[in-house]
Tab-separated table of C-alpha atoms in Angstrom:
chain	number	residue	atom	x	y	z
A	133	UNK	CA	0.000	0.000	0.000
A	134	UNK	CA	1.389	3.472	-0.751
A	135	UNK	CA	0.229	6.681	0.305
A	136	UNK	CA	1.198	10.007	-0.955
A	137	UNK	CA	-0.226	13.267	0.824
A	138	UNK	CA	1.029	17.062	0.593
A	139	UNK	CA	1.031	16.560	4.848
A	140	UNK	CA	3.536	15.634	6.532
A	141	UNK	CA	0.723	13.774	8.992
A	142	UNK	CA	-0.759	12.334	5.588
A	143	UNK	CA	-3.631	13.752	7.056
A	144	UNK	CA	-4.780	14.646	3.179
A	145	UNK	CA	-3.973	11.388	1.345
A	146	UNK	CA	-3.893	12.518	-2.024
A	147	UNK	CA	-3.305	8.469	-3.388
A	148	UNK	CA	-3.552	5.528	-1.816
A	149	UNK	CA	-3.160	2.496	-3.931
A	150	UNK	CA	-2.418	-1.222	-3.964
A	151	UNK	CA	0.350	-2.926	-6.152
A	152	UNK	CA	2.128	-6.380	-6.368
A	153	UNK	CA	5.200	-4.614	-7.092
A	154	UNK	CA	8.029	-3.417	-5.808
A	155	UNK	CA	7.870	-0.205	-7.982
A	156	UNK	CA	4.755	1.273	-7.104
A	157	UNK	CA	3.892	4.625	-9.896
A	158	UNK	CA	2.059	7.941	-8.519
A	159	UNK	CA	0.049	9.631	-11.036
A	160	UNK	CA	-1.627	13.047	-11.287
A	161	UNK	CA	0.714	14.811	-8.948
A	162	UNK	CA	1.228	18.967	-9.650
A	163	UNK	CA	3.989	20.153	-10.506
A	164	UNK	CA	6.632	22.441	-7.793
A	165	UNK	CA	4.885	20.845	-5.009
A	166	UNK	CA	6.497	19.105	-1.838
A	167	UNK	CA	4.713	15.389	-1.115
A	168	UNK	CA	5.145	13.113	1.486
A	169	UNK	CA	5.129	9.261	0.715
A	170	UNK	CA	4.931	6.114	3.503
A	171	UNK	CA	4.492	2.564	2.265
A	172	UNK	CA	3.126	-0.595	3.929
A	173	UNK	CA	4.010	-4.370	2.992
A	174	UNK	CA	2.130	-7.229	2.572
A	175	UNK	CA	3.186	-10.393	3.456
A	176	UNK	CA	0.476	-13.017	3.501
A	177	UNK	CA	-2.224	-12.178	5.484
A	178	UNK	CA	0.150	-9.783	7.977
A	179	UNK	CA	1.343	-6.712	7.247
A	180	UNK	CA	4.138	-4.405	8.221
A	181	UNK	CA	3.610	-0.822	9.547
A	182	UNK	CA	3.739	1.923	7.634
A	183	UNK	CA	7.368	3.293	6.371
A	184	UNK	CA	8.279	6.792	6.182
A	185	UNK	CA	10.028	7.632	3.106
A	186	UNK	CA	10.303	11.535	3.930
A	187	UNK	CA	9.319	14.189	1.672
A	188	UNK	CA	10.264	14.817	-2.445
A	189	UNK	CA	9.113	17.711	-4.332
A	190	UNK	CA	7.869	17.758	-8.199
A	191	UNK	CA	9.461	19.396	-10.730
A	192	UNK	CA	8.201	22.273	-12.562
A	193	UNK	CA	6.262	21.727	-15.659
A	194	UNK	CA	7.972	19.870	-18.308
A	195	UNK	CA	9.269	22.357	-21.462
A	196	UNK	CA	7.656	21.221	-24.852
A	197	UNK	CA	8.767	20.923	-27.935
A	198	UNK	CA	7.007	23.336	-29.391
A	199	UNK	CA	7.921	26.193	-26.321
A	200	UNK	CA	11.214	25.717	-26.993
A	201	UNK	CA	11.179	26.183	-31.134
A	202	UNK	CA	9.350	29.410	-30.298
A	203	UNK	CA	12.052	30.612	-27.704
A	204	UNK	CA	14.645	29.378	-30.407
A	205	UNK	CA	13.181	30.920	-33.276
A	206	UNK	CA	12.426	34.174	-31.670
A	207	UNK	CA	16.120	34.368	-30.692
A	208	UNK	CA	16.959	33.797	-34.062
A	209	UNK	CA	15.278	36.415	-35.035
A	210	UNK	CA	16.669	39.179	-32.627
A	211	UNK	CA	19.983	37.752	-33.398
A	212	UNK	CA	19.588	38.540	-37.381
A	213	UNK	CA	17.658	41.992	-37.005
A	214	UNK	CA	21.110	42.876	-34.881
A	215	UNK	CA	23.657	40.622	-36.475
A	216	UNK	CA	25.591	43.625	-37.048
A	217	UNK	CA	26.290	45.272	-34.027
A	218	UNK	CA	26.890	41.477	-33.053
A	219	UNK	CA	29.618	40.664	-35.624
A	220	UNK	CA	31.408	43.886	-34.442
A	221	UNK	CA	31.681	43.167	-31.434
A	222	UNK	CA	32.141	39.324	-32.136
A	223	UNK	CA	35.129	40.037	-34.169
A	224	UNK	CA	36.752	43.716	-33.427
A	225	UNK	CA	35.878	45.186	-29.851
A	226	UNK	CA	37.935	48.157	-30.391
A	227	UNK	CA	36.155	48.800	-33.947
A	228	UNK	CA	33.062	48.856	-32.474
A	229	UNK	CA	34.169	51.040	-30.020
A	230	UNK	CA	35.516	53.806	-32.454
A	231	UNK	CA	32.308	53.504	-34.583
A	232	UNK	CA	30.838	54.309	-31.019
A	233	UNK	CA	28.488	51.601	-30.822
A	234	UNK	CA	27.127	51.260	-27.286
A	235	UNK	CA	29.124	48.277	-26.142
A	236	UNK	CA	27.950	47.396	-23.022
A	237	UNK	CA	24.233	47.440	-24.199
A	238	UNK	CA	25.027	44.991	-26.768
A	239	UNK	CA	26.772	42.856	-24.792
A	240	UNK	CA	24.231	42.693	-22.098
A	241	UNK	CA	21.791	41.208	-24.923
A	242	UNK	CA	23.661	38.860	-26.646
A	243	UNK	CA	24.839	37.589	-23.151
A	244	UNK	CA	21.332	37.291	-21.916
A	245	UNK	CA	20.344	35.783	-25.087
A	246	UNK	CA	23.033	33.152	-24.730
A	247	UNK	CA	21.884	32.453	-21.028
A	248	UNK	CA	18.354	31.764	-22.243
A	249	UNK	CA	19.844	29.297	-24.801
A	250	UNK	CA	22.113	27.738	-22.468
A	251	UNK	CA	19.673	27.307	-19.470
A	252	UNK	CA	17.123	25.950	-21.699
A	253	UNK	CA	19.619	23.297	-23.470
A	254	UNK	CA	21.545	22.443	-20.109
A	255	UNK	CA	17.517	21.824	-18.821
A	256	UNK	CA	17.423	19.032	-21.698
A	257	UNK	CA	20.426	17.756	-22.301
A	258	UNK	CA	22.676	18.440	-19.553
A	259	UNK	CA	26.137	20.500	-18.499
A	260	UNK	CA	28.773	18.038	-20.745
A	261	UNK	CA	26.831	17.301	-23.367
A	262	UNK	CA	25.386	20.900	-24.073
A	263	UNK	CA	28.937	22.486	-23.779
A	264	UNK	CA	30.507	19.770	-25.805
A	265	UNK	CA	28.531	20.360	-28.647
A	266	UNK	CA	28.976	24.305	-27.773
A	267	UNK	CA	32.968	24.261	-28.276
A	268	UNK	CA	34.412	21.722	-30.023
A	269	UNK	CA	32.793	22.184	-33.202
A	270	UNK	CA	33.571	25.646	-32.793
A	271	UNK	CA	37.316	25.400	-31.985
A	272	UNK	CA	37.698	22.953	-34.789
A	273	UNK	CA	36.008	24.935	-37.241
A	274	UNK	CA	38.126	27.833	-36.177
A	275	UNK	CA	41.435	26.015	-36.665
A	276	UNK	CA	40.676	24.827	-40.330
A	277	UNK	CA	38.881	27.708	-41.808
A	278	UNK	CA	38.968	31.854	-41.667
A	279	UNK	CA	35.631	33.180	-42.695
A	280	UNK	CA	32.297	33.282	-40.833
A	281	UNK	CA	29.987	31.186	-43.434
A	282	UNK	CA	32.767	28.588	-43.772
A	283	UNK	CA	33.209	28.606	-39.865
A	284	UNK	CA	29.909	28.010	-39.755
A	285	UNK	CA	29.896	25.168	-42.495
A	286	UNK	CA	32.677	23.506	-41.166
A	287	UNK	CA	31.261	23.781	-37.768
A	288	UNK	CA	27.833	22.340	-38.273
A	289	UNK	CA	29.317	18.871	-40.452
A	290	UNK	CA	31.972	18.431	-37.619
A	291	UNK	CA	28.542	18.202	-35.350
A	292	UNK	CA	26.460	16.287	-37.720
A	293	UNK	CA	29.734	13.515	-38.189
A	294	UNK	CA	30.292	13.484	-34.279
A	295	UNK	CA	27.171	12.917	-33.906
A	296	UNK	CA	26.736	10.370	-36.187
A	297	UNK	CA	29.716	8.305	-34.647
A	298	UNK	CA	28.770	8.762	-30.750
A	299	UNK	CA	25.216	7.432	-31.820
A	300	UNK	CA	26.336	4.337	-34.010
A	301	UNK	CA	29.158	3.642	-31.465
A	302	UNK	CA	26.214	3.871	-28.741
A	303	UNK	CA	24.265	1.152	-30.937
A	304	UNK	CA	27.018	-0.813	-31.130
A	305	UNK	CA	29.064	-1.040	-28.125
A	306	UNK	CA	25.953	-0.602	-26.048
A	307	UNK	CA	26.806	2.186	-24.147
A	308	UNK	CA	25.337	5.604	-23.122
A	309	UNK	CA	24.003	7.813	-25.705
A	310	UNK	CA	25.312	11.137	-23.981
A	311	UNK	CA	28.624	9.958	-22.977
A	312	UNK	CA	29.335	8.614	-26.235
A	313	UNK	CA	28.511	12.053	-28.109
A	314	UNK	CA	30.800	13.909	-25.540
A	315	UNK	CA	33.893	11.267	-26.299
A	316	UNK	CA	32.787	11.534	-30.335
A	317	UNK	CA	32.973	15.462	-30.301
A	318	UNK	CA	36.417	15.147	-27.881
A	319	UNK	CA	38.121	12.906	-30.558
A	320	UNK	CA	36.859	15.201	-33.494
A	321	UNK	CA	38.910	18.088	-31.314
A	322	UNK	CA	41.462	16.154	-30.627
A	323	UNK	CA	42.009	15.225	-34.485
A	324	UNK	CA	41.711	18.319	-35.845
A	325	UNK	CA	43.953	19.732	-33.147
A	326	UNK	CA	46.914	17.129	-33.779
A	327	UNK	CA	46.216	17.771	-37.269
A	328	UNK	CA	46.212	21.076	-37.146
A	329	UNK	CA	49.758	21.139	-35.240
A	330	UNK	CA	50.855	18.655	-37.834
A	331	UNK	CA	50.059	21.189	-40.673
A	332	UNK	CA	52.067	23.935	-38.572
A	333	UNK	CA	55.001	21.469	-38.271
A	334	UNK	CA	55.446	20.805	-42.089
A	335	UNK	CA	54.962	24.576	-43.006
A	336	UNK	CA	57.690	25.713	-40.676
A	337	UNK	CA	59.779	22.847	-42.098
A	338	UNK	CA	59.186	23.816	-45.662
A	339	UNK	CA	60.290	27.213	-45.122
């Protein structure tokens, strides 16, 4: 028997349900609420007194799909109506600052933009995952090519391969979806990094 009350006294018994399991489910809880949960055993036609498992609180409404391609796209948005001020700061602080742009206004967006992004993908996905995918592409686009669109290029098929290979290597070696991404997009860096220093090596040696 398991009962499940917002009172500590489980004077309001919100469920209180049979099962021939060890896992017993609760249903229809609300979300950001504390509950209060004590179980009693069965065995035969005695039972055991109630348990007190202490007190666990719900989490806060679940984010949907569809909420977060709105928050997404409207970010995408605000980031093309101000790309410019964006790529100036992005790529030449000082510039910006001679063309008098106001600096720390335009940081205090983008950052805050970037926090909303973050929180919401850390939410889903988690801390290594979310800032795996957030840096090594990036660093590895940034040591094979120069220009923005080919960064970008370069950046998203890095992802899209990485990806690829944590998720097959998942499949096949039966291991955890997440952790295998993070090692795939580690190896990609670490490639293009040794690669990169390779390249370096032979140029200086040419000359």
């Amino acid at each position: 028997l398991l009962r499940v009350s917002t009172a500590a006294t489980l004077s309001g018994t919100v469920v209180s349900s049979d099962t021939t399991n060890i896992l017993g489910v609760v249903e229809g809880l609300f979300p950001n609420t504390t509950y209060y949960a004590k179980a009693l055993a069965y065995i035969g036609s005695s039972s055991s007194s109630l348990t007190n498992f202490g007190s666990t609180s719900t989490l806060a409404n679940a984010v949907t799909g569809a909420m977060v391609a709105g928050i997404f796209a409207l970010i995408g948005l605000v980031h093309y109506l101000c790309r410019r001020p964006f790529l100036a700061l992005s790529f030449d602080h000082e510039r910006a600052r001679v063309d008098k742009l106001n600096v720390l206004l335009w940081d205090f967006l983008f950052y805050a933009l970037f926090g909303v992004v973050v929180t919401i993908i850390v939410h889903l996905f988690g801390v290594l995952l979310t800032f795996s995918f957030l840096i090594s592409p990036a660093v590895c686009a940034n040591l094979l090519v120069r220009t923005l669109v080919a960064q970008l290029a370069v950046g998203w098929v890095i992802a899209a391969l990485a990806s690829g290979v944590g998720m097959v290597a998942s499949y096949q070696l039966d291991l955890p979806t997440g952790a295998a991404l993070v090692v795939a997009l580690g190896l990609a860096l670490l490639l293009v990094g040794a690669g990169n220093v390779l390249r370096r090596h032979y140029r200086a040696a040419a000359h």
